[in-house]
């Protein structure tokens, strides 16, 4: 049979964002003042390890006053790729920033890819927004590459600069595209807090201009040092006033914490069970992470009170999130990120503001790639069709979202060697592609590793992913997951937003199966599971890696013929 390629992207008109803004100015010209956006962006904060429950001020001012999205994810569990997806609305296979360091990651890669030419900050700036940033941007902002990317105001661009991005008592900032500003003996989050207040007060002098303001302390990330032996990770350092807090706290002993049986594949399946001293170190790191977040908790209260004092609060959407998750002792891993499992990908996302329900939890599915469309929708601005995800349904009034198909499936992807923080081991078989499927009655993770190994977890029955049931799952069901993953691995724009319609496009009529359905008939996994599609799905090509490479190369990710037994 002829194989069906899912590489084609649905056609879209090419038009600049400024043209879209101009075209929509008539419909928005008489609206009230556009809203402000303030984003608290932490670094490596977990959701599964319950750190949010140790932040009473975040609870008081954001969780209790807004909506928390429990099914919110990063699609690449590493700082640089995740942060670029947050601002670009693209999956990493589209923006191609896939690592922390050059040549495949960092600020250098971001600039070389010209990503600042087409991303949320620039779109907001073209619509009259003042965009401001303080704290960690992405790795690689250096003394020689510290300029503000397009979209951010040079007067309020103060990123942390390497090699002192992750040093809590000796941070270095680039001040407004100009000279470096080094600090010694003053806690990083407290400096960020003071700088943020000054920026807010400046913005309050001209309330007619809306603003985006990103505040990004590095807590609870490990402290990172560089010496002759390479990169050294040590536990995060709390402010002195928070030392000694939570003396009895231990990392949660979930079923995935240092399990007796290791069902994992690739390098993770080779890890031995943690010993008692390693578990004690994990608990010490857990306490240090909680302690380091207390200054961030205080920062949140201070900023929100100042917004209220300046008369800015009522017209401001406030977001609390992080770049990626973090694991401690899960699946026999010591500490770190970079895996497709929930500890690394399921992250905090809370939002408060006009029209958003208070003290609510939502199970709507969303990712960092959804963020730009969400901001643009709340700002009443046009949403470019090339974005890989649509708006998160954050408003209590869902009617404003029209016919947007709720997100059910998205990809989680990674191409880089793995390492465990506070350890010297490096693992070269950590490239993978996953599909996450979350809908009414199901919550699934299906992963294909560069080694050819596969994992499938049913998170309704097994929320901590301790039992790989791939070998015990019907092939007809796996056929659906293979087809979906094969679309999502190269998707762009509309293809990412509605992958089922791509699988069941009318071009599939060339398949040997006449029962291929149509774009309207199949909009979810539930629809796709109709038995009449068994033959159709069995005949579709699958995806596989040629080799384990520590970077994204499209030619290394190929379609293979349909299941050989069918």
PDB file of C-alpha atoms in Angstrom, residues 242-424:
ATOM      1  CA  UNK A 242      14.494  31.086  56.032  1.00  0.00           C
ATOM      2  CA  UNK A 243      17.316  28.751  56.992  1.00  0.00           C
ATOM      3  CA  UNK A 244      16.154  25.904  59.183  1.00  0.00           C
ATOM      4  CA  UNK A 245      12.508  25.998  58.119  1.00  0.00           C
ATOM      5  CA  UNK A 246      10.620  22.733  57.560  1.00  0.00           C
ATOM      6  CA  UNK A 247      13.046  20.655  59.689  1.00  0.00           C
ATOM      7  CA  UNK A 248      11.004  17.467  59.377  1.00  0.00           C
ATOM      8  CA  UNK A 249      10.019  17.765  55.732  1.00  0.00           C
ATOM      9  CA  UNK A 250      10.776  14.823  53.447  1.00  0.00           C
ATOM     10  CA  UNK A 251      10.259  14.260  49.748  1.00  0.00           C
ATOM     11  CA  UNK A 252       6.811  12.678  49.288  1.00  0.00           C
ATOM     12  CA  UNK A 253       6.949   8.883  49.324  1.00  0.00           C
ATOM     13  CA  UNK A 254       4.742   8.340  46.303  1.00  0.00           C
ATOM     14  CA  UNK A 255       4.665   4.866  44.699  1.00  0.00           C
ATOM     15  CA  UNK A 256       7.242   6.154  42.179  1.00  0.00           C
ATOM     16  CA  UNK A 257       9.703   7.055  44.974  1.00  0.00           C
ATOM     17  CA  UNK A 258      12.594   4.586  44.858  1.00  0.00           C
ATOM     18  CA  UNK A 259      10.377   1.593  43.958  1.00  0.00           C
ATOM     19  CA  UNK A 260      11.573  -1.962  44.521  1.00  0.00           C
ATOM     20  CA  UNK A 261      10.780  -2.873  40.910  1.00  0.00           C
ATOM     21  CA  UNK A 262      12.161  -0.813  38.039  1.00  0.00           C
ATOM     22  CA  UNK A 263       9.947  -1.197  34.958  1.00  0.00           C
ATOM     23  CA  UNK A 264      11.570   1.640  33.001  1.00  0.00           C
ATOM     24  CA  UNK A 265      13.365   1.423  29.641  1.00  0.00           C
ATOM     25  CA  UNK A 266      16.502   2.978  28.188  1.00  0.00           C
ATOM     26  CA  UNK A 267      19.045   4.294  30.698  1.00  0.00           C
ATOM     27  CA  UNK A 268      16.471   4.720  33.471  1.00  0.00           C
ATOM     28  CA  UNK A 269      15.890   0.963  33.562  1.00  0.00           C
ATOM     29  CA  UNK A 270      19.548   0.437  34.496  1.00  0.00           C
ATOM     30  CA  UNK A 271      19.447   2.558  37.645  1.00  0.00           C
ATOM     31  CA  UNK A 272      19.949   0.733  40.960  1.00  0.00           C
ATOM     32  CA  UNK A 273      17.759   1.241  43.993  1.00  0.00           C
ATOM     33  CA  UNK A 274      18.759   4.281  46.038  1.00  0.00           C
ATOM     34  CA  UNK A 275      20.514   3.580  49.325  1.00  0.00           C
ATOM     35  CA  UNK A 276      19.701   5.160  52.682  1.00  0.00           C
ATOM     36  CA  UNK A 277      22.326   7.903  52.437  1.00  0.00           C
ATOM     37  CA  UNK A 278      21.090   8.909  48.987  1.00  0.00           C
ATOM     38  CA  UNK A 279      17.538   9.106  50.278  1.00  0.00           C
ATOM     39  CA  UNK A 280      18.719  11.316  53.151  1.00  0.00           C
ATOM     40  CA  UNK A 281      20.412  13.636  50.622  1.00  0.00           C
ATOM     41  CA  UNK A 282      17.193  13.769  48.631  1.00  0.00           C
ATOM     42  CA  UNK A 283      15.248  14.834  51.723  1.00  0.00           C
ATOM     43  CA  UNK A 284      17.844  17.536  52.452  1.00  0.00           C
ATOM     44  CA  UNK A 285      17.506  18.859  48.890  1.00  0.00           C
ATOM     45  CA  UNK A 286      13.719  18.818  49.250  1.00  0.00           C
ATOM     46  CA  UNK A 287      13.934  20.980  52.378  1.00  0.00           C
ATOM     47  CA  UNK A 288      16.385  23.366  50.705  1.00  0.00           C
ATOM     48  CA  UNK A 289      14.022  23.748  47.754  1.00  0.00           C
ATOM     49  CA  UNK A 290      11.106  24.625  50.043  1.00  0.00           C
ATOM     50  CA  UNK A 291      13.268  27.066  51.999  1.00  0.00           C
ATOM     51  CA  UNK A 292      14.529  28.792  48.844  1.00  0.00           C
ATOM     52  CA  UNK A 293      10.940  29.335  47.657  1.00  0.00           C
ATOM     53  CA  UNK A 294       9.950  31.312  50.751  1.00  0.00           C
ATOM     54  CA  UNK A 295      11.543  34.515  49.434  1.00  0.00           C
ATOM     55  CA  UNK A 296       9.556  34.013  46.222  1.00  0.00           C
ATOM     56  CA  UNK A 297       6.417  33.642  48.318  1.00  0.00           C
ATOM     57  CA  UNK A 298       7.181  36.979  49.993  1.00  0.00           C
ATOM     58  CA  UNK A 299       7.951  38.512  46.593  1.00  0.00           C
ATOM     59  CA  UNK A 300       4.489  37.570  45.333  1.00  0.00           C
ATOM     60  CA  UNK A 301       2.783  39.306  48.247  1.00  0.00           C
ATOM     61  CA  UNK A 302       4.911  42.432  47.929  1.00  0.00           C
ATOM     62  CA  UNK A 303       4.294  42.783  44.202  1.00  0.00           C
ATOM     63  CA  UNK A 304       0.551  42.226  44.399  1.00  0.00           C
ATOM     64  CA  UNK A 305       0.205  44.716  47.255  1.00  0.00           C
ATOM     65  CA  UNK A 306       2.111  47.287  45.211  1.00  0.00           C
ATOM     66  CA  UNK A 307      -0.115  46.629  42.190  1.00  0.00           C
ATOM     67  CA  UNK A 308      -3.101  47.333  44.419  1.00  0.00           C
ATOM     68  CA  UNK A 309      -1.507  50.452  45.901  1.00  0.00           C
ATOM     69  CA  UNK A 310      -0.753  51.791  42.414  1.00  0.00           C
ATOM     70  CA  UNK A 311      -4.275  51.126  41.166  1.00  0.00           C
ATOM     71  CA  UNK A 312      -3.025  48.502  38.693  1.00  0.00           C
ATOM     72  CA  UNK A 313      -4.402  45.315  40.237  1.00  0.00           C
ATOM     73  CA  UNK A 314      -7.961  45.283  38.899  1.00  0.00           C
ATOM     74  CA  UNK A 315      -6.800  45.417  35.282  1.00  0.00           C
ATOM     75  CA  UNK A 316      -3.940  42.924  35.570  1.00  0.00           C
ATOM     76  CA  UNK A 317      -3.832  39.214  34.831  1.00  0.00           C
ATOM     77  CA  UNK A 318      -1.347  37.548  37.174  1.00  0.00           C
ATOM     78  CA  UNK A 319       0.199  34.191  36.291  1.00  0.00           C
ATOM     79  CA  UNK A 320       2.273  31.904  38.495  1.00  0.00           C
ATOM     80  CA  UNK A 321       4.138  29.135  36.678  1.00  0.00           C
ATOM     81  CA  UNK A 322       7.551  27.535  36.140  1.00  0.00           C
ATOM     82  CA  UNK A 323       9.615  26.330  33.198  1.00  0.00           C
ATOM     83  CA  UNK A 324       9.656  22.594  33.948  1.00  0.00           C
ATOM     84  CA  UNK A 325       9.126  20.153  36.766  1.00  0.00           C
ATOM     85  CA  UNK A 326      11.583  18.277  38.927  1.00  0.00           C
ATOM     86  CA  UNK A 327      11.980  14.783  40.284  1.00  0.00           C
ATOM     87  CA  UNK A 328      13.523  13.644  43.547  1.00  0.00           C
ATOM     88  CA  UNK A 329      13.943   9.929  44.123  1.00  0.00           C
ATOM     89  CA  UNK A 330      11.357   8.940  41.554  1.00  0.00           C
ATOM     90  CA  UNK A 331      11.825   5.811  39.470  1.00  0.00           C
ATOM     91  CA  UNK A 332      15.208   5.317  41.241  1.00  0.00           C
ATOM     92  CA  UNK A 333      16.513   8.584  39.825  1.00  0.00           C
ATOM     93  CA  UNK A 334      18.345  10.857  42.228  1.00  0.00           C
ATOM     94  CA  UNK A 335      17.409  14.400  41.212  1.00  0.00           C
ATOM     95  CA  UNK A 336      16.787  16.356  38.050  1.00  0.00           C
ATOM     96  CA  UNK A 337      14.431  16.630  35.096  1.00  0.00           C
ATOM     97  CA  UNK A 338      14.508  15.709  31.371  1.00  0.00           C
ATOM     98  CA  UNK A 339      12.151  12.701  31.372  1.00  0.00           C
ATOM     99  CA  UNK A 340       8.598  12.318  29.961  1.00  0.00           C
ATOM    100  CA  UNK A 341       7.149  11.398  33.355  1.00  0.00           C
ATOM    101  CA  UNK A 342       4.698  13.539  35.313  1.00  0.00           C
ATOM    102  CA  UNK A 343       7.216  14.759  37.869  1.00  0.00           C
ATOM    103  CA  UNK A 344       9.107  16.545  35.102  1.00  0.00           C
ATOM    104  CA  UNK A 345       6.304  17.647  32.788  1.00  0.00           C
ATOM    105  CA  UNK A 346       3.194  18.394  34.911  1.00  0.00           C
ATOM    106  CA  UNK A 347       3.886  21.881  36.279  1.00  0.00           C
ATOM    107  CA  UNK A 348       2.121  24.676  38.207  1.00  0.00           C
ATOM    108  CA  UNK A 349      -0.012  27.152  36.297  1.00  0.00           C
ATOM    109  CA  UNK A 350      -2.321  29.521  38.176  1.00  0.00           C
ATOM    110  CA  UNK A 351      -3.950  32.684  36.861  1.00  0.00           C
ATOM    111  CA  UNK A 352      -6.066  35.428  38.436  1.00  0.00           C
ATOM    112  CA  UNK A 353      -7.583  38.523  36.910  1.00  0.00           C
ATOM    113  CA  UNK A 354     -10.713  40.011  35.337  1.00  0.00           C
ATOM    114  CA  UNK A 355     -13.290  37.366  34.490  1.00  0.00           C
ATOM    115  CA  UNK A 356     -11.365  34.446  35.977  1.00  0.00           C
ATOM    116  CA  UNK A 357     -13.093  32.243  38.556  1.00  0.00           C
ATOM    117  CA  UNK A 358     -11.710  32.437  42.089  1.00  0.00           C
ATOM    118  CA  UNK A 359     -10.524  29.518  44.219  1.00  0.00           C
ATOM    119  CA  UNK A 360     -11.100  27.026  41.417  1.00  0.00           C
ATOM    120  CA  UNK A 361      -9.217  24.090  39.949  1.00  0.00           C
ATOM    121  CA  UNK A 362      -9.657  23.280  36.287  1.00  0.00           C
ATOM    122  CA  UNK A 363      -8.764  20.005  34.570  1.00  0.00           C
ATOM    123  CA  UNK A 364      -8.629  21.615  31.114  1.00  0.00           C
ATOM    124  CA  UNK A 365      -5.539  20.414  29.266  1.00  0.00           C
ATOM    125  CA  UNK A 366      -2.900  23.008  28.390  1.00  0.00           C
ATOM    126  CA  UNK A 367       0.821  23.464  27.822  1.00  0.00           C
ATOM    127  CA  UNK A 368       3.371  26.251  27.602  1.00  0.00           C
ATOM    128  CA  UNK A 369       2.682  26.365  23.862  1.00  0.00           C
ATOM    129  CA  UNK A 370      -0.864  27.544  24.722  1.00  0.00           C
ATOM    130  CA  UNK A 371       0.378  30.599  26.608  1.00  0.00           C
ATOM    131  CA  UNK A 372       0.839  33.140  23.756  1.00  0.00           C
ATOM    132  CA  UNK A 373      -2.643  32.521  22.349  1.00  0.00           C
ATOM    133  CA  UNK A 374      -4.065  32.862  25.867  1.00  0.00           C
ATOM    134  CA  UNK A 375      -2.459  36.263  26.405  1.00  0.00           C
ATOM    135  CA  UNK A 376      -3.459  37.516  22.965  1.00  0.00           C
ATOM    136  CA  UNK A 377      -7.073  36.445  23.504  1.00  0.00           C
ATOM    137  CA  UNK A 378      -7.260  38.181  26.893  1.00  0.00           C
ATOM    138  CA  UNK A 379      -5.724  41.305  25.325  1.00  0.00           C
ATOM    139  CA  UNK A 380      -8.307  41.305  22.524  1.00  0.00           C
ATOM    140  CA  UNK A 381      -5.589  40.866  19.907  1.00  0.00           C
ATOM    141  CA  UNK A 382      -5.570  38.607  16.843  1.00  0.00           C
ATOM    142  CA  UNK A 383      -4.086  35.130  17.244  1.00  0.00           C
ATOM    143  CA  UNK A 384      -1.708  34.065  14.456  1.00  0.00           C
ATOM    144  CA  UNK A 385      -2.872  30.871  12.798  1.00  0.00           C
ATOM    145  CA  UNK A 386       0.634  29.398  12.853  1.00  0.00           C
ATOM    146  CA  UNK A 387       0.658  28.994  16.656  1.00  0.00           C
ATOM    147  CA  UNK A 388       0.880  25.346  17.708  1.00  0.00           C
ATOM    148  CA  UNK A 389      -1.860  25.663  20.348  1.00  0.00           C
ATOM    149  CA  UNK A 390      -4.990  27.702  20.929  1.00  0.00           C
ATOM    150  CA  UNK A 391      -6.002  29.690  24.000  1.00  0.00           C
ATOM    151  CA  UNK A 392      -6.386  28.106  27.424  1.00  0.00           C
ATOM    152  CA  UNK A 393     -10.021  28.449  28.584  1.00  0.00           C
ATOM    153  CA  UNK A 394      -9.101  30.612  31.578  1.00  0.00           C
ATOM    154  CA  UNK A 395     -12.220  32.785  31.636  1.00  0.00           C
ATOM    155  CA  UNK A 396     -15.270  31.685  33.572  1.00  0.00           C
ATOM    156  CA  UNK A 397     -17.404  32.619  30.567  1.00  0.00           C
ATOM    157  CA  UNK A 398     -16.501  29.797  28.148  1.00  0.00           C
ATOM    158  CA  UNK A 399     -18.652  31.211  25.346  1.00  0.00           C
ATOM    159  CA  UNK A 400     -15.832  33.563  24.341  1.00  0.00           C
ATOM    160  CA  UNK A 401     -13.829  30.591  23.066  1.00  0.00           C
ATOM    161  CA  UNK A 402     -16.293  29.794  20.318  1.00  0.00           C
ATOM    162  CA  UNK A 403     -15.621  26.571  18.438  1.00  0.00           C
ATOM    163  CA  UNK A 404     -12.072  25.959  19.686  1.00  0.00           C
ATOM    164  CA  UNK A 405     -11.590  22.212  19.998  1.00  0.00           C
ATOM    165  CA  UNK A 406     -10.517  21.407  23.593  1.00  0.00           C
ATOM    166  CA  UNK A 407      -6.959  20.126  23.719  1.00  0.00           C
ATOM    167  CA  UNK A 408      -6.857  16.371  24.209  1.00  0.00           C
ATOM    168  CA  UNK A 409      -3.472  15.336  22.815  1.00  0.00           C
ATOM    169  CA  UNK A 410      -0.037  16.906  22.665  1.00  0.00           C
ATOM    170  CA  UNK A 411       3.532  15.714  22.252  1.00  0.00           C
ATOM    171  CA  UNK A 412       6.307  15.615  24.829  1.00  0.00           C
ATOM    172  CA  UNK A 413       9.698  15.522  23.156  1.00  0.00           C
ATOM    173  CA  UNK A 414      13.360  15.524  24.060  1.00  0.00           C
ATOM    174  CA  UNK A 415      16.757  15.319  22.342  1.00  0.00           C
ATOM    175  CA  UNK A 416      19.684  15.634  24.685  1.00  0.00           C
ATOM    176  CA  UNK A 417      21.923  13.572  26.894  1.00  0.00           C
ATOM    177  CA  UNK A 418      20.583  13.071  30.395  1.00  0.00           C
ATOM    178  CA  UNK A 419      22.436  13.820  33.580  1.00  0.00           C
ATOM    179  CA  UNK A 420      21.543  13.592  37.239  1.00  0.00           C
ATOM    180  CA  UNK A 421      22.178  16.759  39.212  1.00  0.00           C
ATOM    181  CA  UNK A 422      24.772  16.272  41.975  1.00  0.00           C
ATOM    182  CA  UNK A 423      26.177  13.327  40.009  1.00  0.00           C
ATOM    183  CA  UNK A 424      28.763  12.841  37.278  1.00  0.00           C
TER     184      UNK A 424
END
